[in-house]
Short mmCIF file of C-alpha atoms and ligand atoms in Angstrom, two decimals:
data_model
loop_
_atom_site.label_atom_id
_atom_site.label_comp_id
_atom_site.label_asym_id
_atom_site.label_seq_id
_atom_site.Cartn_x
_atom_site.Cartn_y
_atom_site.Cartn_z
CA MET A 62 0.00 0.00 0.00
CA ASN A 63 2.99 2.21 0.36
CA TYR A 64 3.12 3.06 -3.28
CA LEU A 65 -0.24 4.87 -2.99
CA ASN A 66 1.17 7.51 -0.68
CA PRO A 67 2.78 9.72 -3.30
CA PHE A 68 -0.46 9.52 -5.25
CA LYS A 69 -2.50 10.38 -2.22
CA SER A 70 -0.43 13.46 -1.48
CA LEU A 71 -0.58 14.45 -5.12
CA ILE A 72 -4.36 14.23 -5.01
CA ILE A 73 -4.53 16.20 -1.79
CA TRP A 74 -2.20 18.80 -3.25
CA PHE A 75 -4.27 18.98 -6.41
CA LEU A 76 -7.47 19.43 -4.43
CA MET A 77 -5.92 22.22 -2.44
CA VAL A 78 -4.81 24.10 -5.54
CA TRP A 79 -8.19 23.51 -7.13
CA ASN A 80 -9.88 24.93 -4.08
CA VAL A 81 -7.84 28.10 -4.26
CA ILE A 82 -8.55 28.51 -7.97
CA ALA A 83 -12.26 27.92 -7.41
CA LYS A 84 -12.32 30.49 -4.61
CA LEU A 85 -10.54 33.07 -6.70
CA TRP A 86 -12.87 32.40 -9.58
CA ASP A 87 -15.88 32.60 -7.34
CA ASN A 88 -14.71 35.94 -5.97
CA LYS A 89 -14.12 37.34 -9.38
CA PHE A 90 -17.52 36.16 -10.50
CA ASN A 91 -19.23 37.52 -7.43
CA SER A 92 -17.60 40.88 -7.68
CA SER A 93 -18.67 41.27 -11.28
CA ILE A 94 -22.24 40.55 -10.19
CA LEU A 95 -21.79 43.10 -7.44
CA ILE A 96 -20.62 45.71 -9.88
CA LYS A 97 -23.53 45.02 -12.19
CA ASN A 98 -25.96 45.36 -9.35
CA ILE A 99 -24.47 48.61 -8.20
CA MET A 100 -24.90 49.93 -11.71
CA LYS A 101 -28.46 48.67 -11.93
CA ASP A 102 -29.22 50.18 -8.59
CA HIS A 103 -28.39 53.58 -9.91
CA ARG A 104 -31.33 55.17 -11.52
CA VAL A 105 -30.64 58.46 -13.23
CA LEU A 106 -33.12 61.31 -13.23
CA SER A 107 -32.97 64.85 -14.50
CA GLY A 108 -35.31 67.56 -15.64
CA MET A 109 -35.38 70.74 -17.68
CA ARG A 110 -37.69 73.71 -17.51
CA PRO A 111 -39.51 74.48 -20.77
CA THR A 112 -38.76 78.18 -20.78
CA GLY A 113 -37.54 78.55 -24.35
CA GLN A 114 -35.72 77.18 -27.35
CA LEU A 115 -32.89 74.75 -26.83
CA HIS A 116 -29.55 75.86 -28.23
CA LEU A 117 -26.05 74.56 -28.92
CA GLY A 118 -25.09 75.13 -25.28
CA HIS A 119 -27.80 72.68 -24.17
CA TYR A 120 -26.73 70.24 -26.84
CA HIS A 121 -23.03 70.18 -25.98
CA GLY A 122 -23.53 70.60 -22.23
CA VAL A 123 -26.57 68.56 -21.30
CA LEU A 124 -28.24 66.57 -24.05
CA LYS A 125 -25.20 64.66 -25.29
CA ASN A 126 -24.53 63.73 -21.68
CA TRP A 127 -28.09 62.50 -21.12
CA ALA A 128 -27.95 60.48 -24.33
CA ARG A 129 -24.78 58.78 -23.15
CA LEU A 130 -26.19 58.06 -19.70
CA GLN A 131 -29.35 56.47 -21.09
CA ASN A 132 -27.22 53.57 -22.31
CA GLU A 133 -25.60 53.04 -18.93
CA TYR A 134 -28.42 53.56 -16.46
CA ASP A 135 -32.15 53.28 -16.08
CA SER A 136 -32.76 56.91 -17.02
CA TYR A 137 -35.72 59.20 -16.40
CA TYR A 138 -35.79 62.61 -18.09
CA PHE A 139 -38.68 64.97 -17.74
CA VAL A 140 -39.96 68.38 -18.72
CA ALA A 141 -40.38 70.35 -15.49
CA ASP A 142 -43.40 72.32 -16.66
CA TRP A 143 -44.70 73.16 -13.17
CA HIS A 144 -41.29 74.54 -12.35
CA ALA A 145 -41.71 77.06 -15.15
CA PHE A 146 -44.46 78.75 -13.14
CA THR A 147 -42.29 79.26 -10.10
CA THR A 148 -40.35 82.03 -11.87
CA HIS A 149 -42.66 82.88 -14.78
CA TYR A 150 -46.16 82.63 -13.36
CA SER A 151 -47.43 85.78 -15.03
CA ASP A 152 -45.75 85.34 -18.43
CA ARG A 153 -48.14 84.02 -20.99
CA ILE A 154 -45.63 81.62 -22.48
CA ASP A 155 -47.00 79.00 -24.83
CA LEU A 156 -46.29 76.07 -22.55
CA GLU A 157 -47.91 73.50 -24.77
CA LYS A 158 -45.63 74.40 -27.65
CA ASN A 159 -42.56 74.71 -25.43
CA VAL A 160 -43.15 71.30 -23.90
CA SER A 161 -43.63 69.49 -27.17
CA ASP A 162 -40.73 71.36 -28.84
CA MET A 163 -38.53 70.34 -25.96
CA ILE A 164 -39.40 66.68 -26.30
CA VAL A 165 -38.88 66.88 -30.08
CA ASP A 166 -35.44 68.43 -29.58
CA TRP A 167 -34.54 65.71 -27.08
CA LEU A 168 -35.53 63.03 -29.54
CA ALA A 169 -33.77 64.75 -32.42
CA THR A 170 -30.51 64.90 -30.48
CA GLY A 171 -30.51 61.24 -29.59
CA LEU A 172 -32.69 60.49 -26.59
CA ASN A 173 -34.52 57.26 -27.20
CA PRO A 174 -38.02 56.88 -25.73
CA ASN A 175 -37.59 53.11 -25.64
CA THR A 176 -34.35 53.28 -23.71
CA ALA A 177 -35.02 56.19 -21.37
CA THR A 178 -38.33 57.15 -19.81
CA LEU A 179 -39.23 60.59 -21.15
CA PHE A 180 -42.13 62.33 -19.46
CA VAL A 181 -43.82 65.56 -18.46
CA GLN A 182 -44.06 66.53 -14.80
CA SER A 183 -47.68 67.69 -14.84
CA LYS A 184 -48.75 64.37 -16.38
CA VAL A 185 -47.59 62.65 -13.21
CA PRO A 186 -49.68 64.46 -10.59
CA GLU A 187 -48.14 62.29 -7.87
CA HIS A 188 -45.29 64.85 -7.86
CA ALA A 189 -47.70 67.39 -6.37
CA GLU A 190 -48.82 65.00 -3.67
CA LEU A 191 -45.28 64.13 -2.66
CA HIS A 192 -44.34 67.81 -2.66
CA LEU A 193 -47.24 68.54 -0.31
CA LEU A 194 -46.44 65.68 2.04
CA LEU A 195 -42.73 66.53 2.15
CA SER A 196 -43.61 70.12 2.97
CA MET A 197 -44.93 68.90 6.32
CA THR A 198 -41.49 67.84 7.52
CA THR A 199 -39.34 70.44 5.77
CA PRO A 200 -38.25 73.34 7.99
CA LEU A 201 -38.84 76.75 6.49
CA SER A 202 -35.28 77.76 7.34
CA TRP A 203 -33.89 75.03 5.07
CA LEU A 204 -35.73 76.53 2.12
CA GLU A 205 -34.69 80.07 2.94
CA ARG A 206 -31.08 78.90 3.15
CA VAL A 207 -30.95 77.41 -0.36
CA PRO A 208 -28.50 79.72 -2.20
CA SER A 209 -30.60 80.09 -5.35
CA PHE A 210 -33.46 81.57 -3.31
CA LYS A 211 -31.70 84.80 -2.44
CA ASP A 212 -29.52 84.86 -5.58
CA GLN A 213 -32.43 84.70 -7.95
CA GLN A 214 -34.43 87.23 -5.98
CA GLU A 215 -31.48 89.59 -6.33
CA LYS A 216 -30.85 88.81 -9.98
CA LEU A 217 -34.43 88.81 -11.22
CA LYS A 218 -35.57 91.96 -9.49
CA SER A 219 -38.14 92.64 -12.21
CA LYS A 220 -39.95 89.42 -11.36
CA ASP A 221 -42.16 88.79 -8.37
CA LEU A 222 -40.31 86.04 -6.56
CA SER A 223 -41.88 86.56 -3.18
CA THR A 224 -44.30 83.69 -3.73
CA TYR A 225 -44.84 80.50 -1.84
CA GLY A 226 -44.23 78.58 -5.08
CA PHE A 227 -40.82 80.12 -5.59
CA LEU A 228 -39.74 79.40 -2.04
CA GLY A 229 -40.88 75.81 -2.51
CA TYR A 230 -39.08 75.38 -5.84
CA PRO A 231 -36.29 73.18 -4.40
CA LEU A 232 -38.78 71.04 -2.53
CA LEU A 233 -40.76 70.39 -5.69
CA GLN A 234 -37.45 69.38 -7.23
CA SER A 235 -36.85 67.04 -4.28
CA ALA A 236 -40.21 65.43 -4.88
CA ASP A 237 -39.24 64.92 -8.56
CA ILE A 238 -36.05 63.16 -7.55
CA LEU A 239 -37.23 61.17 -4.53
CA MET A 240 -40.29 59.88 -6.38
CA TYR A 241 -38.05 57.71 -8.57
CA LYS A 242 -35.53 56.76 -5.88
CA ALA A 243 -32.94 58.12 -8.26
CA GLY A 244 -29.39 57.49 -7.12
CA LEU A 245 -27.80 59.89 -9.58
CA VAL A 246 -28.96 63.29 -10.72
CA PRO A 247 -26.94 64.77 -13.60
CA VAL A 248 -27.02 68.53 -13.13
CA GLY A 249 -24.88 71.59 -13.61
CA GLU A 250 -23.02 73.37 -10.84
CA ASP A 251 -25.98 75.66 -10.10
CA GLN A 252 -28.21 72.73 -9.13
CA VAL A 253 -25.88 70.86 -6.80
CA ALA A 254 -27.22 72.66 -3.74
CA HIS A 255 -30.72 71.45 -4.64
CA VAL A 256 -29.56 67.86 -4.69
CA GLU A 257 -27.85 68.32 -1.32
CA PHE A 258 -31.07 69.79 0.01
CA THR A 259 -32.94 66.76 -1.34
CA ARG A 260 -30.67 64.47 0.65
CA GLU A 261 -31.58 66.28 3.83
CA VAL A 262 -35.27 66.15 3.02
CA ALA A 263 -35.04 62.38 2.45
CA ARG A 264 -33.05 61.78 5.60
CA ARG A 265 -35.53 63.69 7.69
CA PHE A 266 -38.51 61.94 6.16
CA ASN A 267 -36.95 58.54 6.79
CA PHE A 268 -36.09 59.54 10.31
CA VAL A 269 -39.59 60.70 11.14
CA TYR A 270 -41.63 58.06 9.32
CA GLY A 271 -39.24 55.15 8.89
CA ARG A 272 -39.31 54.02 12.49
CA GLU A 273 -41.57 51.13 13.27
CA ALA A 274 -42.21 49.93 16.79
CA ASP A 275 -40.95 46.44 16.00
CA PHE A 276 -38.27 47.53 13.53
CA GLU A 277 -35.45 45.41 14.93
CA GLU A 278 -37.53 42.26 15.09
CA LYS A 279 -38.74 42.73 11.56
CA ALA A 280 -35.19 43.37 10.36
CA GLU A 281 -33.93 40.22 12.10
CA SER A 282 -36.63 38.09 10.58
CA ALA A 283 -35.89 39.57 7.16
CA ILE A 284 -32.24 38.60 7.52
CA THR A 285 -33.11 34.96 8.09
CA LYS A 286 -35.23 34.99 4.95
CA MET A 287 -32.12 35.62 2.87
CA GLY A 288 -30.74 32.14 3.52
CA LYS A 289 -27.80 31.16 5.69
CA LYS A 290 -24.90 32.15 3.49
CA GLN A 291 -26.29 35.49 2.41
CA ALA A 292 -27.48 36.30 5.93
CA LYS A 293 -24.00 35.70 7.24
CA LEU A 294 -22.49 37.95 4.58
CA TYR A 295 -25.03 40.67 5.34
CA ARG A 296 -24.26 40.53 9.06
CA GLU A 297 -20.54 40.72 8.40
CA LEU A 298 -20.89 43.71 6.10
CA ARG A 299 -23.21 45.48 8.52
CA LYS A 300 -20.82 44.88 11.38
CA SER A 301 -17.86 46.10 9.39
CA TYR A 302 -19.74 49.21 8.30
CA GLN A 303 -20.90 50.01 11.80
CA GLU A 304 -17.52 49.41 13.37
CA THR A 305 -15.28 51.08 10.82
CA GLY A 306 -17.70 53.18 8.79
CA ASP A 307 -16.04 51.95 5.62
CA ASP A 308 -18.12 52.80 2.59
CA GLU A 309 -17.11 49.73 0.67
CA SER A 310 -19.02 47.48 3.06
CA LEU A 311 -22.04 49.71 2.68
CA VAL A 312 -21.88 49.54 -1.10
CA LYS A 313 -21.42 45.77 -0.99
CA ALA A 314 -24.26 45.30 1.46
CA LYS A 315 -26.55 47.41 -0.71
CA ALA A 316 -25.60 45.36 -3.74
CA LEU A 317 -26.22 42.17 -1.81
CA LEU A 318 -29.70 43.35 -0.91
CA GLY A 319 -30.30 44.29 -4.52
CA GLU A 320 -29.71 40.67 -5.51
CA GLN A 321 -32.12 39.10 -3.05
CA GLN A 322 -35.05 37.40 -4.71
CA ASN A 323 -36.89 36.12 -1.65
CA ILE A 324 -37.37 39.24 0.40
CA THR A 325 -40.07 41.84 -0.10
CA LEU A 326 -39.44 45.45 -1.03
CA GLY A 327 -40.38 46.47 2.51
CA ASP A 328 -37.85 44.05 3.97
CA ARG A 329 -35.20 45.30 1.60
CA GLU A 330 -35.78 48.84 2.80
CA ARG A 331 -35.68 47.71 6.42
CA LEU A 332 -32.40 45.95 5.88
CA LEU A 333 -30.99 48.98 4.10
CA GLY A 334 -31.89 51.12 7.08
CA PHE A 335 -30.66 48.47 9.49
CA ILE A 336 -27.13 48.65 8.05
CA GLU A 337 -26.88 52.26 9.04
CA GLY A 338 -28.71 51.73 12.28
CA LEU A 339 -31.65 53.86 11.18
CA GLY A 340 -35.24 52.96 10.55
CA LYS A 341 -36.61 51.84 7.24
CA ILE A 342 -35.23 53.72 4.24
CA ILE A 343 -38.27 54.83 2.29
CA LEU A 344 -36.79 57.65 0.28
CA VAL A 345 -33.34 57.19 -1.22
CA GLU A 346 -30.73 59.92 -0.83
CA PRO A 347 -29.56 60.95 -4.30
CA GLU A 348 -26.17 62.13 -5.43
CA ALA A 349 -25.44 64.89 -7.90
CA LEU A 350 -23.59 63.75 -10.99
CA LEU A 351 -21.89 67.00 -11.88
CA THR A 352 -22.18 67.80 -15.58
CA GLU A 353 -19.00 69.39 -16.84
CA ALA A 354 -19.66 72.96 -17.83
CA SER A 355 -20.23 73.17 -21.55
CA LYS A 356 -17.21 74.47 -23.42
CA MET A 357 -19.56 75.88 -26.01
CA PRO A 358 -19.09 79.64 -26.01
CA GLY A 359 -21.86 81.98 -26.99
CA LEU A 360 -21.62 84.38 -29.91
CA ASP A 361 -19.90 86.94 -27.69
CA GLY A 362 -17.47 84.56 -26.02
CA GLN A 363 -19.42 84.38 -22.73
CA LYS A 364 -21.22 81.17 -21.79
CA MET A 365 -24.01 80.45 -24.28
CA SER A 366 -27.23 81.32 -22.51
CA LYS A 367 -30.62 82.70 -23.36
CA SER A 368 -30.23 85.46 -20.81
CA TYR A 369 -27.10 86.74 -22.58
CA ASN A 370 -28.86 86.73 -25.92
CA ASN A 371 -25.87 85.02 -27.55
CA THR A 372 -27.31 81.68 -28.63
CA ILE A 373 -27.62 79.61 -31.77
CA SER A 374 -30.77 77.59 -31.45
CA LEU A 375 -30.96 73.97 -32.56
CA ARG A 376 -33.59 75.03 -35.07
CA GLU A 377 -31.67 77.97 -36.52
CA SER A 378 -31.76 78.08 -40.33
CA PRO A 379 -28.42 77.92 -42.19
CA GLU A 380 -28.88 81.54 -43.31
CA LEU A 381 -29.34 82.72 -39.73
CA VAL A 382 -26.37 80.69 -38.52
CA LYS A 383 -24.28 82.44 -41.16
CA GLN A 384 -25.62 85.85 -40.25
CA LYS A 385 -25.07 85.32 -36.55
CA VAL A 386 -21.54 83.98 -36.90
CA ASN A 387 -20.60 86.71 -39.35
CA ARG A 388 -21.74 89.30 -36.84
CA MET A 389 -19.65 87.83 -34.05
CA PRO A 390 -17.18 90.28 -32.52
CA THR A 391 -13.51 89.48 -33.22
CA ASP A 392 -10.19 90.70 -31.87
CA PRO A 393 -10.78 94.48 -31.72
CA ALA A 394 -7.18 95.05 -32.88
CA ARG A 395 -8.09 93.75 -36.33
CA ILE A 396 -9.69 96.73 -37.96
CA LYS A 397 -8.22 96.35 -41.40
CA LEU A 398 -7.27 93.13 -43.14
CA THR A 399 -3.62 94.11 -42.79
CA ASP A 400 -3.83 94.45 -38.99
CA PRO A 401 -2.47 91.31 -37.31
CA GLY A 402 -4.69 89.79 -34.62
CA ASP A 403 -4.51 87.48 -31.62
CA PRO A 404 -6.86 84.47 -31.67
CA ASN A 405 -6.81 84.36 -27.88
CA LYS A 406 -8.70 87.63 -27.83
CA CYS A 407 -11.36 86.37 -30.22
CA PRO A 408 -14.53 84.32 -29.50
CA VAL A 409 -14.36 82.86 -33.00
CA TRP A 410 -11.15 81.11 -32.00
CA GLN A 411 -12.97 79.48 -29.06
CA MET A 412 -15.36 77.99 -31.57
CA HIS A 413 -12.52 76.78 -33.77
CA GLN A 414 -11.23 74.90 -30.77
CA ILE A 415 -14.48 72.99 -30.60
CA TYR A 416 -15.21 72.49 -34.25
CA SER A 417 -12.00 72.61 -36.28
CA SER A 418 -9.27 70.12 -37.12
CA GLU A 419 -5.71 70.81 -36.13
CA GLN A 420 -4.94 71.76 -39.68
CA THR A 421 -7.67 74.39 -39.78
CA GLN A 422 -6.65 75.67 -36.37
CA ASN A 423 -3.08 76.15 -37.64
CA TRP A 424 -4.45 77.97 -40.66
CA VAL A 425 -6.37 80.30 -38.31
CA LYS A 426 -3.42 80.95 -36.03
CA ASP A 427 -1.08 81.69 -38.90
CA GLY A 428 -3.64 83.65 -40.91
CA CYS A 429 -4.72 85.78 -37.96
CA THR A 430 -1.37 86.61 -36.39
CA ASN A 431 0.24 87.31 -39.77
CA ALA A 432 -2.75 89.13 -41.22
CA LYS A 433 -3.11 86.68 -44.09
CA ILE A 434 -6.84 86.01 -43.78
CA GLY A 435 -9.88 88.16 -43.19
CA CYS A 436 -12.26 87.53 -40.31
CA ILE A 437 -15.18 86.56 -42.55
CA GLU A 438 -12.93 84.02 -44.25
CA CYS A 439 -11.88 82.74 -40.84
CA LYS A 440 -15.50 82.33 -39.79
CA LYS A 441 -16.48 80.31 -42.85
CA PRO A 442 -15.38 76.90 -41.50
CA ILE A 443 -17.33 77.60 -38.29
CA VAL A 444 -20.48 78.38 -40.22
CA ASP A 445 -20.03 75.18 -42.20
CA SER A 446 -19.40 73.07 -39.11
CA ILE A 447 -22.43 74.37 -37.24
CA VAL A 448 -24.67 74.04 -40.27
CA SER A 449 -23.59 70.46 -40.82
CA GLU A 450 -23.92 69.66 -37.12
CA LEU A 451 -27.47 71.01 -37.11
CA GLU A 452 -28.51 69.45 -40.40
CA PRO A 453 -29.22 65.90 -39.17
CA ILE A 454 -30.83 67.27 -36.00
CA GLN A 455 -33.13 69.48 -38.02
CA GLU A 456 -34.01 66.61 -40.32
CA GLU A 457 -35.13 64.63 -37.29
CA VAL A 458 -37.04 67.64 -35.95
CA ALA A 459 -38.87 67.92 -39.27
CA LYS A 460 -39.80 64.23 -39.15
CA TYR A 461 -41.31 64.57 -35.68
CA GLU A 462 -42.97 67.89 -36.48
CA SER A 463 -44.82 66.25 -39.34
CA ASN A 464 -46.20 63.70 -36.91
CA PRO A 465 -47.58 65.51 -33.85
CA ASN A 466 -49.58 62.46 -32.83
CA LEU A 467 -46.38 60.52 -32.38
CA ILE A 468 -45.07 63.15 -29.95
CA GLN A 469 -48.32 63.04 -28.01
CA GLU A 470 -48.03 59.27 -27.82
CA ILE A 471 -44.43 59.38 -26.68
CA ILE A 472 -45.32 61.86 -23.94
CA PHE A 473 -48.32 59.79 -22.91
CA GLU A 474 -46.49 56.49 -22.83
CA GLY A 475 -43.45 57.86 -21.03
CA SER A 476 -45.59 59.57 -18.44
CA GLU A 477 -47.61 56.41 -17.86
CA ARG A 478 -44.41 54.45 -17.37
CA ALA A 479 -43.16 57.05 -14.91
CA ARG A 480 -46.50 56.90 -13.13
CA VAL A 481 -46.14 53.22 -12.40
CA VAL A 482 -43.02 54.02 -10.37
CA ALA A 483 -44.59 57.14 -8.87
CA LYS A 484 -47.69 55.28 -7.73
CA SER A 485 -45.66 52.64 -6.02
CA THR A 486 -43.51 55.21 -4.19
CA MET A 487 -46.63 57.09 -3.11
CA GLU A 488 -48.11 53.92 -1.70
CA GLU A 489 -45.05 53.43 0.45
CA VAL A 490 -45.02 57.07 1.51
CA ARG A 491 -48.71 57.05 2.43
CA ASP A 492 -48.24 53.78 4.21
CA ALA A 493 -45.31 55.12 6.25
CA MET A 494 -47.33 58.21 7.19
CA GLY A 495 -50.39 56.17 8.06
CA ILE A 496 -52.57 57.51 5.25
CA THR A 497 -53.92 54.12 4.32
CA TYR A 498 -57.63 54.52 4.98
N1 LIG N 566 -34.28 72.99 -11.36
C1 LIG N 566 -33.77 72.40 -12.57
C2 LIG N 566 -33.22 73.50 -13.48
O1 LIG N 566 -33.64 74.61 -13.41
C3 LIG N 566 -34.85 71.64 -13.28
C4 LIG N 566 -35.35 70.50 -12.47
C5 LIG N 566 -36.57 70.38 -11.90
C6 LIG N 566 -34.62 69.32 -12.13
N2 LIG N 566 -36.69 69.19 -11.24
C7 LIG N 566 -35.50 68.54 -11.35
C8 LIG N 566 -33.33 68.87 -12.40
C9 LIG N 566 -35.10 67.31 -10.81
C10 LIG N 566 -32.93 67.66 -11.86
C11 LIG N 566 -33.81 66.88 -11.07
O2 LIG N 566 -32.37 73.19 -14.29
FE1 LIG N 567 -10.77 86.09 -34.82
FE2 LIG N 567 -10.23 84.69 -36.99
FE3 LIG N 567 -10.48 87.34 -37.11
FE4 LIG N 567 -8.40 86.26 -35.91
S1 LIG N 567 -8.92 86.09 -38.08
S2 LIG N 567 -9.63 87.92 -35.14
S3 LIG N 567 -9.30 84.44 -35.00
S4 LIG N 567 -12.09 85.87 -36.60
#
C-alpha cells in the first residue's frame, strides 16, 4: 500500500490548488455581479424647464450627456413644466408648444423613448402630492437657506419672486427626484445645492416616518429569509460598516440586498436602514452627478445662454447661422485686413477649438497673427461646421414635427411608465405616514 502515498499526497495537493482557484474564480464572478448590481441600482433622473428654445449650449452641455447616460443607467428625463411657473407665473408663455418642442429636440438629439423614460411633470400628478407631504417635515429655514433663493431674488428683481411657489421650488425638485428613488442626478453646478437639500429632506422623512415599533424584530426576521450564506455575509458587512464606517461594506451590502429574490421590497428597505442603524429607508438619498460645464461659447465669447442673448438655437436656419456667426465680434485690434490679430482675444477662435481640425486651427493661427486672412474668411469653416452639425438634428425635428400624434403618444407612454413608479412610491409614503384609509 505504500506506493499509494505519493499519489495520495498528489491528489490532496491537487485538491488544495483547485480549491484556491475555485475560490478566486468565485470571488471574481461575485464581484462582477456586485458591480452590475451597483450599476443597476443607480437610476438616473434629470429635468429641464420648458422656458424657451434649446440651443447649442444645451446640446453640448446637457443633451449629449443624457444620451450617453441612457445607455448606462435606467434613465428618467422629464420636462419640469410646473417649475416654469415658479419664476414665470405671469408670463403668458405658450407652454404646450414649449413642452412638445422640448421633447422633439430631445428626440432629435438622440434620446430614445424606448431606452429612457421621457415624461412631463404635470402628467404625473403624484409629484404634487409628494411635494405637499414633504412640505410637512421640511423646515422653512432650510428653504430660505438654499443659495438660489436669495440669488435669484437679487438677480431677477423685475420678477415677483416673493411667492410660496418660488420658495418651494427646491422642494418640488426634491419630490421629482425622490419619487423615482434616483441614485444619480446629472445637473450643472448651479443645481448641486438642490440635490444636497434633497438628501436632507429624504433623511428627515426617513427619520420621522421610517421608524416602526418592531423595527429590529422585523429586520432580524428579514435577515433569516435571505438564507444562511447570504445572511452571514449581510451581518458581516453590517458589522464592518458600523464598526469602521467603511463605505465599501455599505456599497457591498446594498448590492447584496439588490440581488435578493426572496425578500419583499419592505424588507429590503428595512435591511438597508438596518445597516446604518436607522429605521426603514423609504426615500433614497440621491447624489449629484456633476455635468461638466459646456465648453460651447456663446456668440460673444461668454457662456451660451438665453439670458445673454448670444445663442444659436438647434432650429436655426443655415442663413441665420451664417448671419449670426458673421456678426460675431472678433479681436478688436483687427480693424483692417492688414492688422495682425490674436486668436486668444477672439470668440471665433474658441469655436474653432471645438469644431476645427488641427490643420484648420493652424491655418487660423497663422492667418490671424500674420494678417493673411480676413475675419469673414476665418468664420467660414465655423459656419459650415455648425450648419452640418445642425442638419441631421433638423431633419429629425422635421420628421417629428410632421407627426404631432407621435409626440403626443411618446409623452403619454413615457408619463404612464413614470407613473407606475410614482404610484408605487406614493403607496409606500402614504403607508409610512399612516394615510392608508
Ligand atoms: N431645477 C432644474 C433646473 O432649473 C430643473 C429640475 C426640476 C430638475 N426638477 C428637477 C433637475 C429634478 C434635476 C432633477 O435646471
Ligand atoms: Fe478672430 Fe479669426 Fe479674425 Fe483672428 S482672423 S480675429 S481668430 S475671426
